Coordinates of C-alpha atoms and ligand atoms in Angstrom, one line a residue:
X294 CA 11.0 -22.5 8.0
X295 CA 11.2 -19.7 11.3
X296 CA 8.7 -17.5 11.8
X297 CA 9.7 -14.3 13.1
X298 CA 7.4 -11.3 14.5
X299 CA 8.5 -7.8 13.6
X300 CA 7.5 -5.2 15.5
X301 CA 7.5 -1.8 13.5
X302 CA 9.0 -3.9 10.7
X303 CA 8.1 -0.8 8.1
X304 CA 10.3 1.7 9.9
X305 CA 13.9 2.6 8.9
X306 CA 16.1 -0.3 10.8
X307 CA 12.8 -2.5 10.5
X308 CA 12.6 -3.1 7.4
X309 CA 16.5 -3.3 6.7
X310 CA 16.2 -6.2 9.5
X311 CA 13.0 -7.4 7.6
X312 CA 14.7 -8.0 4.2
X313 CA 17.8 -9.4 6.5
X314 CA 15.9 -12.0 7.6
X315 CA 14.0 -12.8 4.9
X316 CA 17.7 -13.1 2.6
X317 CA 18.3 -15.7 5.4
X318 CA 15.2 -17.9 5.1
X319 CA 13.2 -16.6 8.0
X320 CA 9.1 -16.3 7.1
X321 CA 8.4 -12.5 8.6
X322 CA 5.2 -11.4 9.7
X323 CA 5.0 -7.7 10.8
X324 CA 3.3 -5.2 12.8
X325 CA 3.3 -1.5 12.0
X326 CA 0.9 1.2 13.1
X327 CA 2.4 3.2 9.9
X328 CA 2.7 6.4 12.9
X329 CA 6.1 7.1 11.4
X330 CA 6.5 5.3 7.7
X331 CA 4.0 4.2 4.9
X332 CA 2.5 1.5 3.0
X333 CA 4.8 1.8 0.3
X334 CA 7.8 0.3 2.0
X335 CA 6.4 -3.0 2.3
X336 CA 6.1 -3.4 -1.8
X337 CA 9.9 -1.8 -1.6
X338 CA 10.5 -4.8 0.9
X339 CA 9.0 -7.2 -1.8
X340 CA 10.9 -6.0 -4.5
X341 CA 14.2 -6.7 -3.4
X342 CA 13.4 -9.7 -2.1
X343 CA 10.7 -10.9 -4.3
X344 CA 9.0 -12.0 -1.3
X345 CA 5.9 -10.0 0.4
X346 CA 6.2 -10.5 4.4
X347 CA 2.8 -11.1 5.9
X348 CA 1.6 -7.1 7.4
X349 CA -0.5 -6.2 9.3
X350 CA -1.7 -3.0 10.1
X351 CA -2.0 -3.0 13.7
X352 CA -0.9 -1.2 17.1
X353 CA 1.4 -3.6 19.7
X354 CA -0.6 -1.3 22.9
X355 CA -3.6 -3.0 21.6
X356 CA -3.8 -6.3 23.0
X357 CA -6.5 -8.0 21.4
X358 CA -4.8 -7.1 18.0
X359 CA -1.5 -8.5 19.1
X360 CA -3.4 -11.2 20.7
X361 CA -4.7 -12.3 17.0
X362 CA -1.8 -12.3 15.6
X363 CA -0.1 -14.8 17.5
X364 CA -3.4 -17.0 16.8
X365 CA -2.6 -16.8 13.4
X366 CA 0.6 -17.4 13.2
X367 CA 3.3 -20.0 15.3
X368 CA 5.7 -17.6 16.2
X369 CA 9.1 -18.7 16.8
X370 CA 11.0 -15.3 17.5
X371 CA 10.1 -11.7 18.4
X372 CA 12.4 -8.6 17.2
X373 CA 10.7 -5.2 19.0
X374 CA 11.3 -1.8 16.7
X375 CA 8.3 -0.3 17.4
X376 CA 8.5 3.0 19.6
X377 CA 8.6 6.2 19.6
X378 CA 12.1 7.5 19.1
X379 CA 12.6 11.0 18.6
X380 CA 14.8 12.1 21.6
X381 CA 13.7 16.0 21.5
X382 CA 10.2 15.6 21.7
X383 CA 10.2 12.7 23.8
X384 CA 11.1 15.7 26.4
X385 CA 8.1 17.4 25.9
X386 CA 6.5 14.8 25.5
X387 CA 7.1 12.0 28.3
X388 CA 3.8 10.6 29.1
X389 CA 3.3 9.5 25.5
X390 CA 6.3 8.2 25.2
X391 CA 6.5 6.3 28.2
X392 CA 3.0 4.8 27.9
X393 CA 3.9 4.1 23.8
X394 CA 7.4 2.5 24.3
X395 CA 6.6 0.5 27.8
X396 CA 3.2 -0.7 27.3
X397 CA 4.0 -2.1 23.8
X398 CA 7.0 -3.3 25.6
X399 CA 5.2 -5.0 28.3
X400 CA 2.4 -6.1 25.9
X401 CA 4.4 -8.3 24.3
X402 CA 6.4 -9.7 27.0
X403 CA 3.2 -10.5 28.6
X404 CA 2.4 -12.8 25.7
X405 CA 5.5 -14.3 25.0
X406 CA 4.9 -15.4 29.1
X407 CA 1.3 -16.5 28.3
X408 CA 1.8 -18.3 25.4
X409 CA 5.4 -20.2 26.4
X410 CA 6.9 -18.3 23.7
X411 CA 10.5 -17.4 23.4
X412 CA 13.1 -15.5 21.6
X413 CA 12.9 -11.9 22.0
X414 CA 15.4 -9.2 20.7
X415 CA 15.1 -5.6 21.5
X416 CA 16.5 -2.6 20.1
X417 CA 18.1 -0.7 22.7
X418 CA 20.6 2.3 22.0
X419 CA 23.7 3.2 23.4
X420 CA 22.3 6.1 25.2
X421 CA 22.2 3.9 28.1
X422 CA 25.4 4.7 28.5
X423 CA 25.0 8.6 28.8
X424 CA 29.1 10.3 29.4
X425 CA 30.8 8.1 29.1
X426 CA 33.7 7.6 32.0
X427 CA 36.0 5.7 29.0
X428 CA 36.1 5.0 25.4
X429 CA 35.7 2.7 23.7
X430 CA 32.6 2.0 25.8
X431 CA 32.4 -2.0 26.6
X432 CA 28.9 -3.6 27.9
X433 CA 30.5 -3.6 31.2
X434 CA 30.3 0.4 31.5
X435 CA 27.7 1.4 34.1
X436 CA 24.2 2.5 33.0
X437 CA 23.8 6.2 33.9
X438 CA 20.7 8.5 34.6
X439 CA 19.5 9.1 31.2
X440 CA 19.6 12.0 29.5
X441 CA 16.0 12.2 27.7
X442 CA 12.6 10.6 28.5
X443 CA 13.4 8.2 24.7
X444 CA 16.6 7.2 26.5
X445 CA 14.8 6.6 29.9
X446 CA 12.4 4.3 27.8
X447 CA 15.5 2.2 26.4
X448 CA 17.1 1.9 30.2
X449 CA 13.7 0.7 31.9
X450 CA 13.0 -1.2 28.8
X451 CA 15.9 -3.4 29.6
X452 CA 14.8 -3.8 32.8
X453 CA 11.7 -4.7 32.2
X454 CA 13.5 -7.2 30.0
X455 CA 15.7 -8.6 32.5
X456 CA 12.9 -8.8 35.7
X457 CA 10.7 -11.2 32.8
X458 CA 13.6 -13.3 31.9
X459 CA 14.1 -14.2 34.9
X460 CA 10.3 -15.1 36.5
X461 CA 9.5 -16.3 33.1
X462 CA 12.3 -18.3 31.8
X463 CA 12.4 -15.8 28.0
X464 CA 15.8 -15.8 26.7
X465 CA 16.1 -11.8 25.1
X466 CA 19.1 -9.6 24.0
X467 CA 19.3 -6.3 24.2
X468 CA 21.0 -4.6 21.4
X469 CA 22.6 -1.1 21.9
X470 CA 22.6 0.6 19.0
X471 CA 25.2 3.7 18.0
X472 CA 24.6 6.0 15.4
X473 CA 22.7 4.1 12.7
X474 CA 22.8 5.1 9.2
X475 CA 22.8 4.8 5.5
X476 CA 20.3 2.8 3.5
X477 CA 19.5 -0.4 1.2
X478 CA 22.2 -0.6 -1.5
X479 CA 19.3 -0.5 -4.0
X480 CA 18.0 2.5 -2.2
X481 CA 14.6 1.2 -2.5
X482 CA 14.4 1.6 1.6
X483 CA 16.0 4.0 3.6
X484 CA 15.2 6.5 6.6
X485 CA 11.8 8.4 6.3
X486 CA 12.5 11.2 8.7
X487 CA 9.5 13.1 9.5
X488 CA 9.7 17.0 9.4
X489 CA 12.5 18.5 10.0
X490 CA 15.7 16.1 10.7
X491 CA 17.1 16.0 14.2
X492 CA 19.3 13.0 13.1
X493 CA 22.7 14.4 11.6
X494 CA 22.9 12.6 8.2
X495 CA 19.5 13.1 7.4
X496 CA 20.1 16.9 7.8
X497 CA 23.6 16.5 6.3
X498 CA 21.7 14.6 3.0
X499 CA 18.4 17.6 2.7
X500 CA 20.9 20.2 2.9
X501 CA 22.7 18.3 0.1
X502 CA 19.3 18.3 -1.6
X503 CA 18.3 21.5 -1.3
X504 CA 15.4 21.1 1.1
X505 CA 17.5 22.4 3.9
X506 CA 19.4 26.2 3.5
X507 CA 22.4 25.0 5.5
X508 CA 23.2 22.5 7.8
X509 CA 24.3 23.5 11.5
X510 CA 27.4 22.3 13.7
X511 CA 26.4 21.9 17.0
X512 CA 29.8 23.0 18.6
X513 CA 33.5 23.2 17.8
X514 CA 35.0 23.7 21.3
X515 CA 35.1 19.3 22.0
X516 CA 38.2 18.5 23.5
X517 CA 38.1 16.2 20.5
X518 CA 40.9 16.5 17.8
X519 CA 38.8 19.0 15.2
X520 CA 36.7 20.1 18.5
X521 CA 33.3 18.4 17.3
X522 CA 31.7 15.5 18.8
X523 CA 32.9 12.2 17.9
X524 CA 30.0 9.4 17.5
X525 CA 30.7 5.8 16.3
X526 CA 27.9 5.8 12.9
X527 CA 27.2 1.9 11.8
X528 CA 25.7 1.2 7.8
X529 CA 21.9 0.0 9.0
X530 CA 22.3 -2.8 7.2
X531 CA 25.5 -4.3 9.5
X532 CA 23.1 -3.2 12.4
X533 CA 19.8 -5.3 10.5
X534 CA 22.4 -8.5 10.2
X535 CA 23.5 -8.3 13.9
X536 CA 20.1 -8.9 14.6
X537 CA 19.8 -11.9 12.4
X538 CA 23.1 -13.2 14.1
X539 CA 21.3 -12.4 17.9
X540 CA 18.3 -14.0 16.9
X541 CA 20.2 -17.3 15.8
X542 CA 21.9 -17.4 19.5
X543 CA 18.9 -17.6 20.9
X544 CA 17.5 -20.4 18.5
X545 CA 20.3 -22.2 18.5
X546 CA 20.6 -21.7 22.5
X547 CA 23.9 -20.7 22.3
X548 CA 23.0 -17.6 24.6
X549 CA 25.0 -17.7 27.9
X550 CA 22.4 -15.4 30.5
X551 CA 18.9 -15.8 29.9
X552 CA 19.2 -11.3 29.3
X553 CA 22.0 -10.7 27.2
X554 CA 23.2 -7.1 25.8
X555 CA 25.5 -6.0 23.3
X556 CA 27.1 -3.0 21.9
X557 CA 26.7 -2.3 18.0
X558 CA 28.6 -0.4 16.6
X559 CA 31.5 -0.1 14.6
X560 CA 34.0 0.6 16.7
X561 CA 35.1 3.6 15.5
X562 CA 34.3 7.2 16.2
X563 CA 34.0 10.0 13.8
X564 CA 33.6 13.3 14.2
X565 CA 31.0 15.6 12.5
X566 CA 33.2 17.8 10.6
X567 CA 34.9 14.8 9.1
X568 CA 31.1 13.4 8.5
X569 CA 31.1 16.2 6.4
X570 CA 34.1 16.0 4.9
X571 CA 34.0 12.4 3.8
X572 CA 30.3 13.1 2.4
X573 CA 31.3 15.7 0.4
X574 CA 34.4 13.8 -1.0
X575 CA 32.2 10.2 -1.6
X576 CA 29.3 12.2 -3.2
X577 CA 31.6 14.8 -5.2
X578 CA 29.8 17.6 -3.6
X579 CA 29.9 21.1 -1.3
X580 CA 27.8 21.4 1.7
X581 CA 26.3 24.6 3.1
X582 CA 27.7 24.4 7.4
X583 CA 28.5 26.7 9.7
X584 CA 29.4 26.2 13.2
X585 CA 26.7 26.8 16.0
X586 CA 26.8 26.4 19.9
X587 CA 26.6 22.9 21.8
X588 CA 23.3 21.2 21.6
X589 CA 21.6 20.6 24.6
X590 CA 21.8 16.8 26.5
X591 CA 24.7 16.0 23.4
X592 CA 27.8 14.0 24.8
X593 CA 31.2 15.1 23.5
X594 CA 32.3 11.2 22.3
X595 CA 30.9 8.0 22.2
X596 CA 32.1 5.0 20.2
X597 CA 32.0 1.0 20.7
X598 CA 34.3 -1.6 21.8
X599 CA 32.7 -4.1 19.8
X600 CA 34.8 -7.4 21.0
X601 CA 31.9 -8.9 23.0
X602 CA 29.5 -8.4 20.4
X603 CA 31.9 -9.5 17.8
X604 CA 32.8 -12.8 19.9
X605 CA 30.2 -13.6 21.0
X606 CA 27.5 -12.9 18.0
X607 CA 30.1 -13.7 15.3
X608 CA 29.0 -10.8 13.9
X609 CA 31.1 -7.9 12.6
X610 CA 30.5 -4.6 10.5
X611 CA 31.6 -4.5 6.8
X612 CA 30.2 -1.6 5.5
X613 CA 32.8 1.1 5.2
X614 CA 31.9 4.9 6.0
X615 CA 32.1 6.2 2.7
X616 CA 29.8 3.6 1.3
X617 CA 27.4 4.4 4.3
X618 CA 27.2 7.9 2.5
X619 CA 27.0 7.5 -0.6
X620 CA 23.9 5.4 -0.1
X621 CA 22.6 7.8 2.6
X622 CA 22.6 10.4 -0.6
X623 CA 21.7 7.9 -3.2
X624 CA 18.2 7.3 -1.1
X625 CA 17.9 11.0 -1.0
X626 CA 18.1 12.0 -4.2
X627 CA 15.7 9.1 -5.0
X628 CA 13.3 10.8 -2.8
X629 CA 13.4 13.9 -4.5
X630 CA 13.0 12.4 -8.1
Ligands
LIG752 C1 25.1 13.1 15.8 C2 25.9 13.9 16.0 C3 25.2 16.2 17.0 C4 22.7 17.4 14.3 C5 20.8 9.9 18.6 C6 20.2 9.8 19.8 C7 20.4 8.3 20.1 C8 19.5 7.4 18.8 C9 20.3 8.6 17.7 C10 17.5 6.9 18.0 C11 25.8 15.2 17.2 C12 25.7 16.4 15.7 C13 23.5 16.8 14.7 C14 22.4 18.4 13.4 C15 24.8 18.5 14.6 N1 18.5 7.7 18.5 N2 24.7 17.1 14.7 N3 23.8 19.0 13.3 O1 22.8 13.0 19.3 O2 24.5 11.0 18.6 O3 22.2 10.0 19.0 O4 20.3 9.8 17.5 O5 17.1 6.4 17.6 O6 19.6 7.0 20.7 O7 20.5 10.4 21.0 O8 22.5 11.4 17.1 O9 22.1 12.4 14.3 O10 21.7 13.8 16.4 O11 24.0 14.0 16.2 O12 26.1 18.7 14.5 O13 21.7 19.4 12.4 O14 26.2 15.3 15.1 O15 25.7 17.6 18.2 O16 27.1 15.1 17.9 P1 22.7 11.4 18.3 P2 22.6 12.5 16.0

């Protein structure tokens, strides 16, 4: 049985990926510092899979802690989620973001190099494409100057990995996520935003739950059909499965380059108003919302061409937007009962 280290394994995408890894017969070792999640997620993963992952409450930035996990386990691959991810906060706290996101990445790569270990999956982001010149976005689209410090940590992170792969013979895949949403069908794990949500779907579900009074739609004057911005919303379980596909590609030595990157989205663009309408319809409720001005730093349209990912990873999304929005609401309701 292959043993996979998952950093940030109790976070939103990490926890769903741990479940899929266990479902696929991998043994999972989690490192999480609980800075943006709770220990209850570990129990909830076990409740879904009937298998408790090995867990270390540790900070990947602390080298000695990281080393002791590698001393205790023979690790066959690493999926690295642990990072700060709030776009707005990153602009106010650049040093904290660069220090956390980059030093944790460097530490792990250093351990892989020093121990002659291999197989690294990195959570990257479609934000590396900035305002795209062409839609849908293919992997051949240029990487642009990052709009935020958070985005820059992903862009620089990819460069650090690429250089390390070349120099040390490490094989790695960066997955450029579009907009992950939804929750596990069991509603036992999902997204746990701290404070006021910045992302659309948690804001929608908290408004429906009465935690927020009104959803603000940021701009209806974009050059899109209904004037609101377009994104590619992917169910987190489909996203989690992309990590398994990428990991298997590395373990089976099917990768074509030592560093590869793939777009992980549905290939379908959806506007903010379409999200609201679909959410209302599938959950049979009404949302209180108003149109306000555009949000700084937002691009008009961002959705993936998934052809390369579909072909190379032999992976594709299976869960429809309707189901994703149903699961997001079911998860939200589970939080308030
Ligand atoms: C989606 C759409 C908003 C909130 C960000 C990061 C990205 C990734 C995912 C991850 C936009 C609109 C939103 C609201 C709204 N980061 N919106 N009212 O900006 O596409 O991507 O999150 O860790 O790197 O940039 O996602 O969910 O914030 O916004 O109208 O209250 O919803 O303007 O068009 P975004 P989002």
